[in-house]
């Protein structure tokens, strides 16, 4: 009874059922969703709020925020960083 839940090509959603997992609750993501996210057992997924609801991603949003700040500093202080690298 391990029926695979596939998202039809003409829609961008599927319904996930909340299930008991030990003493916790969880959802089981369909294999094709896991493949598209390029994740497997033991990997981390991050959930963030978005205007539409919630979003799952492999990327750590805090790391992305810090990298954006670093890129901005590198862009603005390019000359100083080049001198320091000598």
mmCIF file of C-alpha atoms in Angstrom:
data_model
loop_
_atom_site.group_PDB
_atom_site.id
_atom_site.type_symbol
_atom_site.label_atom_id
_atom_site.label_comp_id
_atom_site.label_asym_id
_atom_site.label_seq_id
_atom_site.Cartn_x
_atom_site.Cartn_y
_atom_site.Cartn_z
ATOM 1 C CA UNK A 1 0.000 0.000 0.000
ATOM 2 C CA UNK A 2 2.974 2.282 -0.628
ATOM 3 C CA UNK A 3 1.144 4.271 -3.286
ATOM 4 C CA UNK A 4 3.227 7.016 -4.857
ATOM 5 C CA UNK A 5 1.545 10.421 -4.878
ATOM 6 C CA UNK A 6 2.495 12.193 -8.075
ATOM 7 C CA UNK A 7 1.769 15.813 -8.845
ATOM 8 C CA UNK A 8 -0.028 15.956 -12.186
ATOM 9 C CA UNK A 9 1.874 17.954 -14.809
ATOM 10 C CA UNK A 10 -1.009 20.422 -15.253
ATOM 11 C CA UNK A 11 -1.127 21.545 -11.601
ATOM 12 C CA UNK A 12 1.403 22.890 -9.150
ATOM 13 C CA UNK A 13 0.093 21.297 -5.968
ATOM 14 C CA UNK A 14 -0.772 18.054 -4.279
ATOM 15 C CA UNK A 15 -2.447 17.322 -0.958
ATOM 16 C CA UNK A 16 -0.250 15.989 1.824
ATOM 17 C CA UNK A 17 -1.732 14.148 4.772
ATOM 18 C CA UNK A 18 -0.428 14.757 8.292
ATOM 19 C CA UNK A 19 0.646 11.430 9.788
ATOM 20 C CA UNK A 20 1.895 10.200 13.156
ATOM 21 C CA UNK A 21 5.665 9.634 13.187
ATOM 22 C CA UNK A 22 6.634 8.294 16.599
ATOM 23 C CA UNK A 23 5.511 10.925 19.119
ATOM 24 C CA UNK A 24 5.471 13.634 16.444
ATOM 25 C CA UNK A 25 3.400 14.609 13.454
ATOM 26 C CA UNK A 26 4.759 14.992 9.959
ATOM 27 C CA UNK A 27 4.114 14.811 6.256
ATOM 28 C CA UNK A 28 5.622 12.443 3.733
ATOM 29 C CA UNK A 29 6.874 14.173 0.601
ATOM 30 C CA UNK A 30 6.375 12.336 -2.681
ATOM 31 C CA UNK A 31 9.515 10.903 -4.324
ATOM 32 C CA UNK A 32 9.239 13.219 -7.344
ATOM 33 C CA UNK A 33 9.170 16.265 -5.030
ATOM 34 C CA UNK A 34 12.250 14.978 -3.192
ATOM 35 C CA UNK A 35 13.965 14.408 -6.531
ATOM 36 C CA UNK A 36 13.126 17.924 -7.694
ATOM 37 C CA UNK A 37 14.454 19.399 -4.435
ATOM 38 C CA UNK A 38 17.503 17.134 -4.818
ATOM 39 C CA UNK A 39 17.296 15.912 -1.225
ATOM 40 C CA UNK A 40 17.461 12.520 0.405
ATOM 41 C CA UNK A 41 17.356 10.975 3.864
ATOM 42 C CA UNK A 42 19.419 12.989 6.347
ATOM 43 C CA UNK A 43 19.453 16.232 4.331
ATOM 44 C CA UNK A 44 18.010 19.437 5.763
ATOM 45 C CA UNK A 45 15.107 21.417 4.378
ATOM 46 C CA UNK A 46 14.380 24.961 5.488
ATOM 47 C CA UNK A 47 10.873 26.337 5.749
ATOM 48 C CA UNK A 48 10.341 30.066 5.465
ATOM 49 C CA UNK A 49 7.284 32.273 5.429
ATOM 50 C CA UNK A 50 6.374 33.896 2.163
ATOM 51 C CA UNK A 51 3.483 36.130 1.090
ATOM 52 C CA UNK A 52 1.773 33.024 -0.314
ATOM 53 C CA UNK A 53 2.223 30.899 2.833
ATOM 54 C CA UNK A 54 5.295 28.753 3.469
ATOM 55 C CA UNK A 55 8.183 27.775 1.234
ATOM 56 C CA UNK A 56 10.513 24.759 1.425
ATOM 57 C CA UNK A 57 14.072 25.151 0.221
ATOM 58 C CA UNK A 58 17.443 23.458 0.511
ATOM 59 C CA UNK A 59 19.130 26.816 0.969
ATOM 60 C CA UNK A 60 19.660 28.182 4.460
ATOM 61 C CA UNK A 61 17.924 31.579 4.399
ATOM 62 C CA UNK A 62 20.260 33.010 7.063
ATOM 63 C CA UNK A 63 23.312 31.990 5.026
ATOM 64 C CA UNK A 64 21.767 33.553 1.916
ATOM 65 C CA UNK A 65 21.129 36.793 3.832
ATOM 66 C CA UNK A 66 24.721 36.908 5.054
ATOM 67 C CA UNK A 67 26.077 36.204 1.559
ATOM 68 C CA UNK A 68 23.984 39.050 0.132
ATOM 69 C CA UNK A 69 25.476 41.385 2.756
ATOM 70 C CA UNK A 70 28.994 40.145 1.969
ATOM 71 C CA UNK A 71 28.461 40.654 -1.783
ATOM 72 C CA UNK A 72 27.246 44.185 -1.138
ATOM 73 C CA UNK A 73 30.311 44.987 0.993
ATOM 74 C CA UNK A 74 32.638 43.464 -1.606
ATOM 75 C CA UNK A 75 30.987 45.513 -4.341
ATOM 76 C CA UNK A 76 31.139 48.785 -2.391
ATOM 77 C CA UNK A 77 34.613 48.241 -0.908
ATOM 78 C CA UNK A 78 36.261 46.567 -3.902
ATOM 79 C CA UNK A 79 39.279 48.906 -3.900
ATOM 80 C CA UNK A 80 39.946 48.535 -0.173
ATOM 81 C CA UNK A 81 39.724 44.742 -0.395
ATOM 82 C CA UNK A 82 42.083 44.710 -3.391
ATOM 83 C CA UNK A 83 44.655 46.750 -1.429
ATOM 84 C CA UNK A 84 44.341 44.468 1.594
ATOM 85 C CA UNK A 85 44.931 41.431 -0.612
ATOM 86 C CA UNK A 86 48.382 42.696 -1.683
#
